[in-house]
Short mmCIF file of C-alpha atoms in Angstrom, two decimals:
data_model
loop_
_atom_site.label_atom_id
_atom_site.label_comp_id
_atom_site.label_asym_id
_atom_site.label_seq_id
_atom_site.Cartn_x
_atom_site.Cartn_y
_atom_site.Cartn_z
CA MET A 1 114.47 79.78 96.87
CA LYS A 2 112.18 82.54 95.88
CA THR A 3 110.56 84.27 98.84
CA LEU A 4 107.49 86.61 98.84
CA TRP A 5 109.32 89.26 100.73
CA SER A 6 112.73 90.60 100.09
CA THR A 7 114.73 92.10 102.77
CA GLY A 8 113.80 95.67 101.31
CA ALA A 9 110.16 94.96 101.23
CA ALA A 10 110.26 93.85 104.81
CA VAL A 11 112.04 96.91 105.89
CA LEU A 12 109.80 99.08 103.98
CA LEU A 13 106.61 97.44 105.52
CA GLY A 14 108.27 97.89 108.91
CA VAL A 15 109.06 101.66 108.36
CA SER A 16 105.43 102.27 107.22
CA ILE A 17 103.94 100.53 110.16
CA LEU A 18 106.22 102.29 112.72
CA PRO A 19 104.38 105.58 112.96
CA LEU A 20 101.03 103.63 113.68
CA THR A 21 102.58 101.45 116.42
CA ALA A 22 104.43 104.66 117.89
CA GLN A 23 100.87 106.46 118.08
CA ALA A 24 99.44 103.38 119.69
CA ALA A 25 102.28 103.32 122.39
CA MET A 26 101.74 106.85 123.15
CA MET A 27 97.89 106.50 123.50
CA ASP A 28 96.08 106.69 126.64
CA THR A 29 95.25 103.17 127.59
CA SER A 30 91.80 104.04 128.66
CA GLN A 31 90.86 104.22 124.97
CA LEU A 32 91.85 100.50 124.43
CA GLN A 33 88.84 98.43 123.71
CA PRO A 34 89.48 94.68 123.73
CA TYR A 35 87.15 92.48 121.83
CA ILE A 36 86.42 88.79 120.91
CA GLY A 37 84.23 87.29 118.19
CA GLY A 38 83.59 84.68 115.69
CA GLN A 39 83.33 84.30 112.03
CA LEU A 40 81.62 81.83 109.65
CA SER A 41 82.97 81.79 106.14
CA SER A 42 83.52 80.14 102.83
CA GLN A 43 87.09 79.54 101.82
CA HIS A 44 87.90 79.07 98.14
CA LEU A 45 91.09 77.01 97.36
CA LYS A 46 92.32 77.13 93.82
CA TYR A 47 95.38 75.44 92.26
CA ASP A 48 96.73 77.79 89.62
CA ASP A 49 96.72 75.24 86.74
CA SER A 50 93.33 74.17 87.45
CA SER A 51 89.93 75.52 86.19
CA GLU A 52 87.46 77.46 88.38
CA SER A 53 85.32 74.36 88.38
CA ASP A 54 88.20 72.33 89.90
CA ALA A 55 88.36 74.69 92.90
CA VAL A 56 87.43 73.55 96.32
CA ASN A 57 85.25 75.31 98.82
CA PHE A 58 85.35 74.87 102.63
CA GLY A 59 82.96 76.08 105.24
CA THR A 60 85.00 77.28 108.13
CA ALA A 61 84.48 78.81 111.52
CA SER A 62 86.98 81.02 113.36
CA LEU A 63 87.53 82.74 116.68
CA GLN A 64 89.09 86.14 116.94
CA ALA A 65 90.38 88.42 119.54
CA GLY A 66 91.71 91.98 119.37
CA VAL A 67 92.20 95.34 120.61
CA ASN A 68 90.78 98.61 119.19
CA MET A 69 93.62 100.98 119.81
CA ASN A 70 91.46 103.93 118.72
CA SER A 71 88.64 104.36 116.08
CA PHE A 72 91.26 103.96 113.20
CA LEU A 73 93.57 101.01 114.35
CA SER A 74 93.11 97.65 115.82
CA VAL A 75 95.32 94.54 116.24
CA GLU A 76 93.63 91.13 115.94
CA GLY A 77 94.45 87.52 116.00
CA ARG A 78 92.38 84.62 114.47
CA PHE A 79 92.25 80.91 114.63
CA GLY A 80 89.99 78.77 112.38
CA LYS A 81 89.14 75.30 111.22
CA SER A 82 86.97 73.94 108.29
CA PHE A 83 83.84 72.20 109.33
CA ASN A 84 83.40 70.38 106.03
CA ASN A 85 85.82 68.46 103.80
CA TYR A 86 86.10 68.05 100.11
CA GLU A 87 85.67 64.41 99.09
CA GLU A 88 85.73 62.96 95.58
CA ASN A 89 86.57 59.44 94.22
CA GLY A 90 87.90 58.19 97.46
CA TYR A 91 90.16 61.30 98.02
CA ARG A 92 89.66 63.78 100.82
CA LEU A 93 91.00 67.28 101.15
CA GLU A 94 90.58 68.97 104.63
CA LEU A 95 91.61 72.45 105.76
CA LYS A 96 92.91 71.50 109.10
CA ASP A 97 93.41 74.85 110.61
CA TYR A 98 94.62 78.48 109.96
CA TYR A 99 95.79 81.26 112.14
CA GLY A 100 96.92 84.76 111.65
CA ILE A 101 97.69 88.22 113.09
CA TYR A 102 96.44 91.29 111.27
CA LEU A 103 96.40 95.16 111.55
CA LYS A 104 92.99 96.44 110.95
CA LEU A 105 92.75 100.08 109.74
CA GLY A 106 89.16 101.37 109.88
CA LEU A 107 87.76 104.69 108.21
CA PRO A 108 85.18 105.86 110.69
CA THR A 109 82.23 107.52 108.67
CA GLY A 110 80.24 109.17 111.63
CA THR A 111 77.46 106.57 110.86
CA LEU A 112 76.98 103.19 112.15
CA PHE A 113 79.09 101.70 109.10
CA THR A 114 82.83 101.46 109.14
CA PRO A 115 84.77 100.25 106.12
CA TYR A 116 88.16 98.72 106.93
CA GLY A 117 91.30 97.01 105.50
CA LEU A 118 93.17 94.25 107.04
CA PHE A 119 97.00 93.49 106.52
CA GLY A 120 98.83 90.66 108.25
CA LYS A 121 100.19 87.12 107.94
CA THR A 122 98.20 83.89 107.90
CA TRP A 123 99.52 80.42 108.47
CA GLY A 124 97.60 77.28 107.33
CA LYS A 125 97.63 73.51 106.97
CA LEU A 126 95.92 71.27 104.43
CA GLU A 127 95.65 67.50 104.50
CA ALA A 128 95.04 65.32 101.53
CA LYS A 129 94.12 61.59 102.01
CA GLY A 130 93.48 58.89 99.45
CA GLY A 131 94.73 55.64 97.94
CA GLY A 132 96.20 54.75 101.22
CA GLU A 133 98.38 57.74 101.42
CA SER A 134 98.33 60.92 103.27
CA ALA A 135 100.04 64.23 102.68
CA ASP A 136 100.22 67.69 104.58
CA LEU A 137 100.73 71.00 102.89
CA SER A 138 101.51 73.95 105.31
CA GLY A 139 102.60 77.50 104.52
CA ASN A 140 102.20 81.13 105.44
CA ASP A 141 101.86 84.25 103.29
CA PHE A 142 101.14 88.00 103.50
CA SER A 143 97.26 88.50 103.66
CA TRP A 144 94.99 91.38 103.01
CA GLY A 145 91.28 92.03 102.99
CA ILE A 146 88.51 94.56 103.07
CA GLY A 147 85.33 94.72 105.10
CA LEU A 148 82.38 96.73 106.24
CA GLN A 149 81.44 96.68 109.86
CA ALA A 150 78.18 97.75 111.46
CA ALA A 151 77.95 98.78 114.96
CA VAL A 152 74.70 97.14 116.16
CA SER A 153 75.11 98.48 119.67
CA ASP A 154 77.71 99.96 122.01
CA HIS A 155 79.22 96.49 122.47
CA VAL A 156 78.18 94.40 119.36
CA ALA A 157 79.33 94.86 115.76
CA ILE A 158 78.78 92.83 112.72
CA ALA A 159 80.77 92.86 109.47
CA LEU A 160 81.01 91.26 105.93
CA GLU A 161 84.68 90.67 104.84
CA TYR A 162 86.78 89.47 102.00
CA MET A 163 90.33 88.29 102.50
CA ASP A 164 93.21 87.05 100.29
CA MET A 165 94.77 84.65 102.67
CA TYR A 166 97.27 82.76 100.73
CA ASP A 167 98.67 83.09 97.14
CA LYS A 168 101.99 81.33 96.49
CA HIS A 169 103.30 77.87 95.51
CA ASP A 170 100.58 77.89 92.86
CA TYR A 171 97.78 77.80 95.59
CA GLU A 172 95.34 80.66 96.16
CA LEU A 173 93.15 80.59 99.42
CA LYS A 174 90.46 83.50 99.62
CA ASN A 175 87.81 83.89 102.18
CA VAL A 176 84.43 85.54 102.37
CA GLY A 177 82.86 85.77 105.89
CA VAL A 178 80.45 87.17 108.25
CA LEU A 179 81.82 88.32 111.59
CA VAL A 180 80.20 89.11 114.98
CA ASN A 181 82.40 90.91 117.72
CA TYR A 182 81.62 91.84 121.27
CA VAL A 183 83.52 94.89 122.42
CA PHE A 184 84.25 95.13 126.10
#
């Protein structure tokens, strides 16, 4: 069975993240800033053999919680669900839920805007119903994304973000969303 990550790639990823986690472990805990937030987004699901017009879009809402280790590094978890289903000719497709854990690497600019990158893993579940039958498709994949965050105040930040959440087994799931976070 073909896997996304070979053992060598997993070791390389671990070695590249090790300096960041070591820095975070040696950090003064008074710098840690926990945050919570929410995201509204559009998720685009496409089967590789389908045309772009056959792709399915879901509106989703997610909750997130994380910790800013410093101005460059955060660790974040997310959980989301679709609030609409795709229905056509008696068939229904629903994004049941997804969740993930990500490293968020920011590039402070000295202004209220901070561009960032996200890297981590996303798990998700789709449900298809129709013709008296039901099927579930679940999986996980390495995820990456980019975003631009604006600090509205000392405690509130908003962001616009793109994520490539899943791309294997002939399925692609991409996400574009608007986030609001409250930093404690």
